[in-house]
Amino acid sequence: MQRPDAVRLITFDLDDTLWPVAPVIVRAEHRMRDYLDTHAPEVNRRLDRDDFTRIREELLAREPGLANEISALRHRVVEAALGECGYANVAELAAGAFAAFLDARHDIAYFEDALDTLAHLSRSFILGALSNGNADVGRLGLDRYFTFHFSAEQVGRRKPHPAMFERALQEAGVSAGAAVHVGDHVDDDIRGAHAVGMATVWVNRSGSAWGESDIRPTWEIRDLAELNALFP
Ligand SMILES: [Mg+2]
């Protein structure tokens, strides 16, 4: 096992690692529907959740690359929905609806221990964020702690693809052996980072079993404050 004093770079997953994401997405989708109710009411009148799923799948079948671009995908789904309902000013309405979604996407409640821990770690380590989601680190003010942030959209691949982790190592100029990735997701975070040779911290807030697996996380924690002891 890697000794903590060799670590120079710590990368973090965002959703469900620094804040719970499910309530954020539910609220953001409501805000988007609210926007459409006001500005393009036919959409909610004619299309239900299944229609949105169908539109999304049709788009992905035509353009598989959109799977790595969740903002673009969501935007395009709304555009297609507006088009199906006969609206002419599709681009403008979709932009408004997506802006409503993104506003709410950044209205988050951090886990209690998140910001203090980032502040502590940022004094001794290079911190980076690696997310498959579309939260904007700058908009959240997290660029106080994170030297860099890469989204799947920017890299063109989603975690657990090595490209995400390799991009972080390259940006920081740090070898995999001197880097740790912290995240909640067994595959996207732990397997992905392990595959490029990084140490891993599995944030397991619910106390789930790790399960049958050929690999194990380097460390397992229940809350982020435990990182302060791992990386003093
Ligand atoms: Mg996550």
PDB file of C-alpha atoms and ligand atoms in Angstrom:
ATOM      1  CA  MET A   1       0.000   0.000   0.000  1.00  0.00           C
ATOM      2  CA  GLN A   2       1.136   3.494  -0.835  1.00  0.00           C
ATOM      3  CA  ARG A   3       2.398   5.626   2.028  1.00  0.00           C
ATOM      4  CA  PRO A   4       0.330   8.776   2.468  1.00  0.00           C
ATOM      5  CA  ASP A   5       3.425  10.987   2.641  1.00  0.00           C
ATOM      6  CA  ALA A   6       4.192  10.204  -1.008  1.00  0.00           C
ATOM      7  CA  VAL A   7       0.937  11.743  -2.153  1.00  0.00           C
ATOM      8  CA  ARG A   8       1.035  15.072  -3.994  1.00  0.00           C
ATOM      9  CA  LEU A   9      -2.229  15.110  -5.909  1.00  0.00           C
ATOM     10  CA  ILE A  10      -5.723  14.303  -4.656  1.00  0.00           C
ATOM     11  CA  THR A  11      -8.549  14.239  -7.189  1.00  0.00           C
ATOM     12  CA  PHE A  12     -12.205  14.279  -6.209  1.00  0.00           C
ATOM     13  CA  ASP A  13     -15.389  13.092  -7.746  1.00  0.00           C
ATOM     14  CA  LEU A  14     -18.138  15.716  -7.214  1.00  0.00           C
ATOM     15  CA  ASP A  15     -21.714  14.323  -7.295  1.00  0.00           C
ATOM     16  CA  ASP A  16     -22.469  12.147  -4.269  1.00  0.00           C
ATOM     17  CA  THR A  17     -18.946  12.692  -3.001  1.00  0.00           C
ATOM     18  CA  LEU A  18     -19.168  16.387  -2.056  1.00  0.00           C
ATOM     19  CA  TRP A  19     -22.967  16.736  -2.122  1.00  0.00           C
ATOM     20  CA  PRO A  20     -25.967  14.424  -2.582  1.00  0.00           C
ATOM     21  CA  VAL A  21     -26.956  14.727  -6.217  1.00  0.00           C
ATOM     22  CA  ALA A  22     -30.358  13.023  -6.583  1.00  0.00           C
ATOM     23  CA  PRO A  23     -32.407  15.808  -4.944  1.00  0.00           C
ATOM     24  CA  VAL A  24     -30.504  18.390  -6.995  1.00  0.00           C
ATOM     25  CA  ILE A  25     -31.351  16.734 -10.307  1.00  0.00           C
ATOM     26  CA  VAL A  26     -34.998  16.213  -9.347  1.00  0.00           C
ATOM     27  CA  ARG A  27     -35.326  19.891  -8.469  1.00  0.00           C
ATOM     28  CA  ALA A  28     -33.426  21.015 -11.570  1.00  0.00           C
ATOM     29  CA  GLU A  29     -35.714  18.961 -13.813  1.00  0.00           C
ATOM     30  CA  HIS A  30     -38.728  20.530 -12.115  1.00  0.00           C
ATOM     31  CA  ARG A  31     -37.346  23.998 -12.756  1.00  0.00           C
ATOM     32  CA  MET A  32     -36.884  23.126 -16.387  1.00  0.00           C
ATOM     33  CA  ARG A  33     -40.472  21.862 -16.642  1.00  0.00           C
ATOM     34  CA  ASP A  34     -41.624  25.059 -14.882  1.00  0.00           C
ATOM     35  CA  TYR A  35     -39.797  27.137 -17.454  1.00  0.00           C
ATOM     36  CA  LEU A  36     -41.457  25.175 -20.251  1.00  0.00           C
ATOM     37  CA  ASP A  37     -44.882  25.564 -18.598  1.00  0.00           C
ATOM     38  CA  THR A  38     -44.436  29.300 -18.775  1.00  0.00           C
ATOM     39  CA  HIS A  39     -42.732  29.674 -22.145  1.00  0.00           C
ATOM     40  CA  ALA A  40     -43.694  26.584 -24.160  1.00  0.00           C
ATOM     41  CA  PRO A  41     -46.673  24.962 -22.436  1.00  0.00           C
ATOM     42  CA  GLU A  42     -47.374  22.493 -25.250  1.00  0.00           C
ATOM     43  CA  VAL A  43     -44.287  20.496 -24.301  1.00  0.00           C
ATOM     44  CA  ASN A  44     -45.524  19.464 -20.869  1.00  0.00           C
ATOM     45  CA  ARG A  45     -49.053  19.075 -22.193  1.00  0.00           C
ATOM     46  CA  ARG A  46     -48.083  16.689 -24.973  1.00  0.00           C
ATOM     47  CA  LEU A  47     -44.978  14.936 -23.738  1.00  0.00           C
ATOM     48  CA  ASP A  48     -44.484  12.913 -20.579  1.00  0.00           C
ATOM     49  CA  ARG A  49     -41.403  11.402 -19.022  1.00  0.00           C
ATOM     50  CA  ASP A  50     -41.498   8.388 -21.358  1.00  0.00           C
ATOM     51  CA  ASP A  51     -41.484  10.695 -24.366  1.00  0.00           C
ATOM     52  CA  PHE A  52     -38.413  12.452 -23.040  1.00  0.00           C
ATOM     53  CA  THR A  53     -36.740   9.082 -22.550  1.00  0.00           C
ATOM     54  CA  ARG A  54     -37.652   8.088 -26.126  1.00  0.00           C
ATOM     55  CA  ILE A  55     -36.288  11.363 -27.538  1.00  0.00           C
ATOM     56  CA  ARG A  56     -33.103  10.891 -25.554  1.00  0.00           C
ATOM     57  CA  GLU A  57     -32.627   7.325 -26.815  1.00  0.00           C
ATOM     58  CA  GLU A  58     -33.281   8.349 -30.406  1.00  0.00           C
ATOM     59  CA  LEU A  59     -30.643  11.058 -30.147  1.00  0.00           C
ATOM     60  CA  LEU A  60     -28.121   8.700 -28.575  1.00  0.00           C
ATOM     61  CA  ALA A  61     -28.751   6.092 -31.262  1.00  0.00           C
ATOM     62  CA  ARG A  62     -27.988   8.670 -33.950  1.00  0.00           C
ATOM     63  CA  GLU A  63     -25.095  10.326 -32.118  1.00  0.00           C
ATOM     64  CA  PRO A  64     -23.523   7.973 -29.556  1.00  0.00           C
ATOM     65  CA  GLY A  65     -20.867  10.575 -28.739  1.00  0.00           C
ATOM     66  CA  LEU A  66     -23.525  12.604 -26.917  1.00  0.00           C
ATOM     67  CA  ALA A  67     -23.316  10.078 -24.070  1.00  0.00           C
ATOM     68  CA  ASN A  68     -20.124  11.862 -23.009  1.00  0.00           C
ATOM     69  CA  GLU A  69     -21.720  15.299 -23.289  1.00  0.00           C
ATOM     70  CA  ILE A  70     -24.527  15.380 -20.806  1.00  0.00           C
ATOM     71  CA  SER A  71     -25.128  19.120 -21.056  1.00  0.00           C
ATOM     72  CA  ALA A  72     -25.302  19.011 -24.828  1.00  0.00           C
ATOM     73  CA  LEU A  73     -27.513  15.917 -24.645  1.00  0.00           C
ATOM     74  CA  ARG A  74     -29.987  17.511 -22.251  1.00  0.00           C
ATOM     75  CA  HIS A  75     -30.041  20.645 -24.375  1.00  0.00           C
ATOM     76  CA  ARG A  76     -30.671  18.638 -27.546  1.00  0.00           C
ATOM     77  CA  VAL A  77     -33.461  16.621 -25.909  1.00  0.00           C
ATOM     78  CA  VAL A  78     -35.284  19.830 -25.057  1.00  0.00           C
ATOM     79  CA  GLU A  79     -34.743  21.177 -28.556  1.00  0.00           C
ATOM     80  CA  ALA A  80     -36.190  18.003 -30.067  1.00  0.00           C
ATOM     81  CA  ALA A  81     -39.152  18.102 -27.666  1.00  0.00           C
ATOM     82  CA  LEU A  82     -39.858  21.705 -28.618  1.00  0.00           C
ATOM     83  CA  GLY A  83     -39.603  20.778 -32.289  1.00  0.00           C
ATOM     84  CA  GLU A  84     -42.067  17.896 -31.868  1.00  0.00           C
ATOM     85  CA  CYS A  85     -44.531  20.327 -30.333  1.00  0.00           C
ATOM     86  CA  GLY A  86     -44.264  22.668 -33.285  1.00  0.00           C
ATOM     87  CA  TYR A  87     -42.429  25.577 -31.719  1.00  0.00           C
ATOM     88  CA  ALA A  88     -40.498  27.782 -34.111  1.00  0.00           C
ATOM     89  CA  ASN A  89     -38.037  29.541 -31.794  1.00  0.00           C
ATOM     90  CA  VAL A  90     -36.587  26.246 -30.614  1.00  0.00           C
ATOM     91  CA  ALA A  91     -33.029  27.442 -29.973  1.00  0.00           C
ATOM     92  CA  GLU A  92     -34.081  30.332 -27.769  1.00  0.00           C
ATOM     93  CA  LEU A  93     -36.594  28.286 -25.769  1.00  0.00           C
ATOM     94  CA  ALA A  94     -34.181  25.383 -25.295  1.00  0.00           C
ATOM     95  CA  ALA A  95     -31.477  27.754 -24.108  1.00  0.00           C
ATOM     96  CA  GLY A  96     -33.879  29.233 -21.557  1.00  0.00           C
ATOM     97  CA  ALA A  97     -35.036  25.826 -20.341  1.00  0.00           C
ATOM     98  CA  PHE A  98     -31.501  24.533 -20.028  1.00  0.00           C
ATOM     99  CA  ALA A  99     -30.400  27.677 -18.184  1.00  0.00           C
ATOM    100  CA  ALA A 100     -33.210  27.064 -15.673  1.00  0.00           C
ATOM    101  CA  PHE A 101     -31.937  23.513 -15.226  1.00  0.00           C
ATOM    102  CA  LEU A 102     -28.332  24.618 -14.774  1.00  0.00           C
ATOM    103  CA  ASP A 103     -29.234  27.309 -12.251  1.00  0.00           C
ATOM    104  CA  ALA A 104     -30.888  24.715 -10.063  1.00  0.00           C
ATOM    105  CA  ARG A 105     -28.061  22.242 -10.748  1.00  0.00           C
ATOM    106  CA  HIS A 106     -25.778  24.602  -8.833  1.00  0.00           C
ATOM    107  CA  ASP A 107     -28.141  25.040  -5.908  1.00  0.00           C
ATOM    108  CA  ILE A 108     -26.544  22.303  -3.849  1.00  0.00           C
ATOM    109  CA  ALA A 109     -26.150  21.435  -0.171  1.00  0.00           C
ATOM    110  CA  TYR A 110     -22.691  20.106   0.642  1.00  0.00           C
ATOM    111  CA  PHE A 111     -22.162  17.185   2.936  1.00  0.00           C
ATOM    112  CA  GLU A 112     -21.350  18.706   6.286  1.00  0.00           C
ATOM    113  CA  ASP A 113     -17.677  17.773   6.217  1.00  0.00           C
ATOM    114  CA  ALA A 114     -16.936  18.641   2.589  1.00  0.00           C
ATOM    115  CA  LEU A 115     -15.741  22.245   2.537  1.00  0.00           C
ATOM    116  CA  ASP A 116     -13.659  22.118   5.716  1.00  0.00           C
ATOM    117  CA  THR A 117     -11.902  19.037   4.425  1.00  0.00           C
ATOM    118  CA  LEU A 118     -11.174  20.610   1.038  1.00  0.00           C
ATOM    119  CA  ALA A 119      -9.819  23.711   2.759  1.00  0.00           C
ATOM    120  CA  HIS A 120      -7.558  21.585   4.932  1.00  0.00           C
ATOM    121  CA  LEU A 121      -6.248  19.402   2.112  1.00  0.00           C
ATOM    122  CA  SER A 122      -5.717  22.299  -0.286  1.00  0.00           C
ATOM    123  CA  ARG A 123      -3.031  23.667   2.015  1.00  0.00           C
ATOM    124  CA  SER A 124      -0.774  20.637   1.461  1.00  0.00           C
ATOM    125  CA  PHE A 125      -1.855  18.953  -1.754  1.00  0.00           C
ATOM    126  CA  ILE A 126      -2.770  19.768  -5.328  1.00  0.00           C
ATOM    127  CA  LEU A 127      -6.510  19.176  -5.534  1.00  0.00           C
ATOM    128  CA  GLY A 128      -8.387  18.454  -8.750  1.00  0.00           C
ATOM    129  CA  ALA A 129     -11.993  17.629  -9.593  1.00  0.00           C
ATOM    130  CA  LEU A 130     -12.980  14.882 -12.038  1.00  0.00           C
ATOM    131  CA  SER A 131     -16.667  14.660 -12.811  1.00  0.00           C
ATOM    132  CA  ASN A 132     -18.930  12.911 -15.275  1.00  0.00           C
ATOM    133  CA  GLY A 133     -21.577  15.505 -14.404  1.00  0.00           C
ATOM    134  CA  ASN A 134     -22.116  19.109 -15.412  1.00  0.00           C
ATOM    135  CA  ALA A 135     -21.536  20.966 -12.183  1.00  0.00           C
ATOM    136  CA  ASP A 136     -19.282  23.973 -12.743  1.00  0.00           C
ATOM    137  CA  VAL A 137     -16.557  24.202 -10.118  1.00  0.00           C
ATOM    138  CA  GLY A 138     -16.001  27.911 -10.760  1.00  0.00           C
ATOM    139  CA  ARG A 139     -19.691  28.708 -10.436  1.00  0.00           C
ATOM    140  CA  LEU A 140     -19.767  26.896  -7.101  1.00  0.00           C
ATOM    141  CA  GLY A 141     -16.736  28.807  -5.869  1.00  0.00           C
ATOM    142  CA  LEU A 142     -14.812  25.544  -5.487  1.00  0.00           C
ATOM    143  CA  ASP A 143     -11.926  26.879  -7.554  1.00  0.00           C
ATOM    144  CA  ARG A 144     -10.712  28.191  -4.202  1.00  0.00           C
ATOM    145  CA  TYR A 145      -9.672  24.612  -3.476  1.00  0.00           C
ATOM    146  CA  PHE A 146      -9.350  22.912  -6.836  1.00  0.00           C
ATOM    147  CA  THR A 147      -6.413  23.767  -9.055  1.00  0.00           C
ATOM    148  CA  PHE A 148      -8.197  22.172 -12.000  1.00  0.00           C
ATOM    149  CA  HIS A 149     -11.463  20.551 -12.943  1.00  0.00           C
ATOM    150  CA  PHE A 150     -12.131  18.191 -15.831  1.00  0.00           C
ATOM    151  CA  SER A 151     -15.579  17.058 -16.833  1.00  0.00           C
ATOM    152  CA  ALA A 152     -16.306  14.103 -19.091  1.00  0.00           C
ATOM    153  CA  GLU A 153     -17.626  16.659 -21.546  1.00  0.00           C
ATOM    154  CA  GLN A 154     -14.216  18.344 -21.778  1.00  0.00           C
ATOM    155  CA  VAL A 155     -12.194  15.147 -21.954  1.00  0.00           C
ATOM    156  CA  GLY A 156     -14.548  13.364 -24.351  1.00  0.00           C
ATOM    157  CA  ARG A 157     -14.632  10.249 -22.170  1.00  0.00           C
ATOM    158  CA  ARG A 158     -16.443   9.411 -18.977  1.00  0.00           C
ATOM    159  CA  LYS A 159     -14.934   7.886 -15.882  1.00  0.00           C
ATOM    160  CA  PRO A 160     -13.956   5.071 -15.508  1.00  0.00           C
ATOM    161  CA  HIS A 161     -12.136   5.643 -18.809  1.00  0.00           C
ATOM    162  CA  PRO A 162      -8.408   6.175 -18.109  1.00  0.00           C
ATOM    163  CA  ALA A 163      -8.408   9.406 -20.148  1.00  0.00           C
ATOM    164  CA  MET A 164     -10.087  11.257 -17.284  1.00  0.00           C
ATOM    165  CA  PHE A 165      -7.489  10.237 -14.739  1.00  0.00           C
ATOM    166  CA  GLU A 166      -4.555  10.584 -17.125  1.00  0.00           C
ATOM    167  CA  ARG A 167      -5.646  14.118 -17.954  1.00  0.00           C
ATOM    168  CA  ALA A 168      -5.517  14.991 -14.258  1.00  0.00           C
ATOM    169  CA  LEU A 169      -2.067  13.469 -13.782  1.00  0.00           C
ATOM    170  CA  GLN A 170      -0.793  15.310 -16.815  1.00  0.00           C
ATOM    171  CA  GLU A 171      -2.283  18.610 -15.673  1.00  0.00           C
ATOM    172  CA  ALA A 172      -0.723  18.285 -12.230  1.00  0.00           C
ATOM    173  CA  GLY A 173       2.566  16.872 -13.532  1.00  0.00           C
ATOM    174  CA  VAL A 174       2.321  14.074 -10.990  1.00  0.00           C
ATOM    175  CA  SER A 175       2.856  10.331 -11.481  1.00  0.00           C
ATOM    176  CA  ALA A 176       0.009   7.944 -10.731  1.00  0.00           C
ATOM    177  CA  GLY A 177       1.965   6.598  -7.764  1.00  0.00           C
ATOM    178  CA  ALA A 178       1.817  10.017  -6.089  1.00  0.00           C
ATOM    179  CA  ALA A 179      -1.887  10.529  -6.692  1.00  0.00           C
ATOM    180  CA  VAL A 180      -5.081   9.519  -4.944  1.00  0.00           C
ATOM    181  CA  HIS A 181      -8.637   9.644  -6.258  1.00  0.00           C
ATOM    182  CA  VAL A 182     -11.565  10.093  -3.865  1.00  0.00           C
ATOM    183  CA  GLY A 183     -15.061   9.082  -4.919  1.00  0.00           C
ATOM    184  CA  ASP A 184     -18.273   7.268  -4.093  1.00  0.00           C
ATOM    185  CA  HIS A 185     -18.660   5.134  -7.199  1.00  0.00           C
ATOM    186  CA  VAL A 186     -17.203   1.637  -7.210  1.00  0.00           C
ATOM    187  CA  ASP A 187     -16.634   1.479 -10.971  1.00  0.00           C
ATOM    188  CA  ASP A 188     -16.368   5.073 -12.158  1.00  0.00           C
ATOM    189  CA  ASP A 189     -14.116   6.213  -9.335  1.00  0.00           C
ATOM    190  CA  ILE A 190     -12.421   3.283  -7.664  1.00  0.00           C
ATOM    191  CA  ARG A 191     -11.928   0.865 -10.562  1.00  0.00           C
ATOM    192  CA  GLY A 192     -11.131   3.669 -12.966  1.00  0.00           C
ATOM    193  CA  ALA A 193      -8.460   5.269 -10.807  1.00  0.00           C
ATOM    194  CA  HIS A 194      -7.045   1.909  -9.768  1.00  0.00           C
ATOM    195  CA  ALA A 195      -6.626   0.950 -13.431  1.00  0.00           C
ATOM    196  CA  VAL A 196      -4.232   3.846 -14.057  1.00  0.00           C
ATOM    197  CA  GLY A 197      -2.236   3.081 -10.909  1.00  0.00           C
ATOM    198  CA  MET A 198      -3.650   5.715  -8.575  1.00  0.00           C
ATOM    199  CA  ALA A 199      -4.434   4.984  -4.956  1.00  0.00           C
ATOM    200  CA  THR A 200      -8.124   5.263  -4.129  1.00  0.00           C
ATOM    201  CA  VAL A 201     -10.394   6.382  -1.333  1.00  0.00           C
ATOM    202  CA  TRP A 202     -13.888   4.943  -1.475  1.00  0.00           C
ATOM    203  CA  VAL A 203     -16.389   7.290   0.166  1.00  0.00           C
ATOM    204  CA  ASN A 204     -18.918   4.814   1.480  1.00  0.00           C
ATOM    205  CA  ARG A 205     -21.379   6.922   3.461  1.00  0.00           C
ATOM    206  CA  SER A 206     -24.030   4.239   3.600  1.00  0.00           C
ATOM    207  CA  GLY A 207     -21.702   1.533   4.830  1.00  0.00           C
ATOM    208  CA  SER A 208     -22.365  -0.708   1.823  1.00  0.00           C
ATOM    209  CA  ALA A 209     -20.450  -3.933   1.380  1.00  0.00           C
ATOM    210  CA  TRP A 210     -17.651  -3.708  -1.188  1.00  0.00           C
ATOM    211  CA  GLY A 211     -18.781  -7.014  -2.655  1.00  0.00           C
ATOM    212  CA  GLU A 212     -17.085  -9.594  -4.809  1.00  0.00           C
ATOM    213  CA  SER A 213     -14.273  -7.934  -6.659  1.00  0.00           C
ATOM    214  CA  ASP A 214     -10.723  -8.543  -7.787  1.00  0.00           C
ATOM    215  CA  ILE A 215      -9.637  -5.144  -6.482  1.00  0.00           C
ATOM    216  CA  ARG A 216     -10.170  -3.202  -3.289  1.00  0.00           C
ATOM    217  CA  PRO A 217     -10.007   0.516  -2.563  1.00  0.00           C
ATOM    218  CA  THR A 218      -6.776   1.593  -0.891  1.00  0.00           C
ATOM    219  CA  TRP A 219      -8.809   3.253   1.851  1.00  0.00           C
ATOM    220  CA  GLU A 220     -12.488   3.275   2.712  1.00  0.00           C
ATOM    221  CA  ILE A 221     -14.107   6.112   4.647  1.00  0.00           C
ATOM    222  CA  ARG A 222     -17.599   6.936   5.904  1.00  0.00           C
ATOM    223  CA  ASP A 223     -17.231  10.707   5.753  1.00  0.00           C
ATOM    224  CA  LEU A 224     -14.791  13.147   4.195  1.00  0.00           C
ATOM    225  CA  ALA A 225     -13.458  14.385   7.530  1.00  0.00           C
ATOM    226  CA  GLU A 226     -11.601  11.064   7.766  1.00  0.00           C
ATOM    227  CA  LEU A 227      -9.367  12.336   4.960  1.00  0.00           C
ATOM    228  CA  ASN A 228      -7.832  14.807   7.411  1.00  0.00           C
ATOM    229  CA  ALA A 229      -6.341  11.918   9.344  1.00  0.00           C
ATOM    230  CA  LEU A 230      -5.269  10.024   6.216  1.00  0.00           C
ATOM    231  CA  PHE A 231      -3.564  13.073   4.722  1.00  0.00           C
ATOM    232  CA  PRO A 232      -2.535  15.287   7.627  1.00  0.00           C
TER     233      PRO A 232
HETATM  234 MG    MG B   1     -20.170  10.411  -7.629  1.00  0.00          MG
END
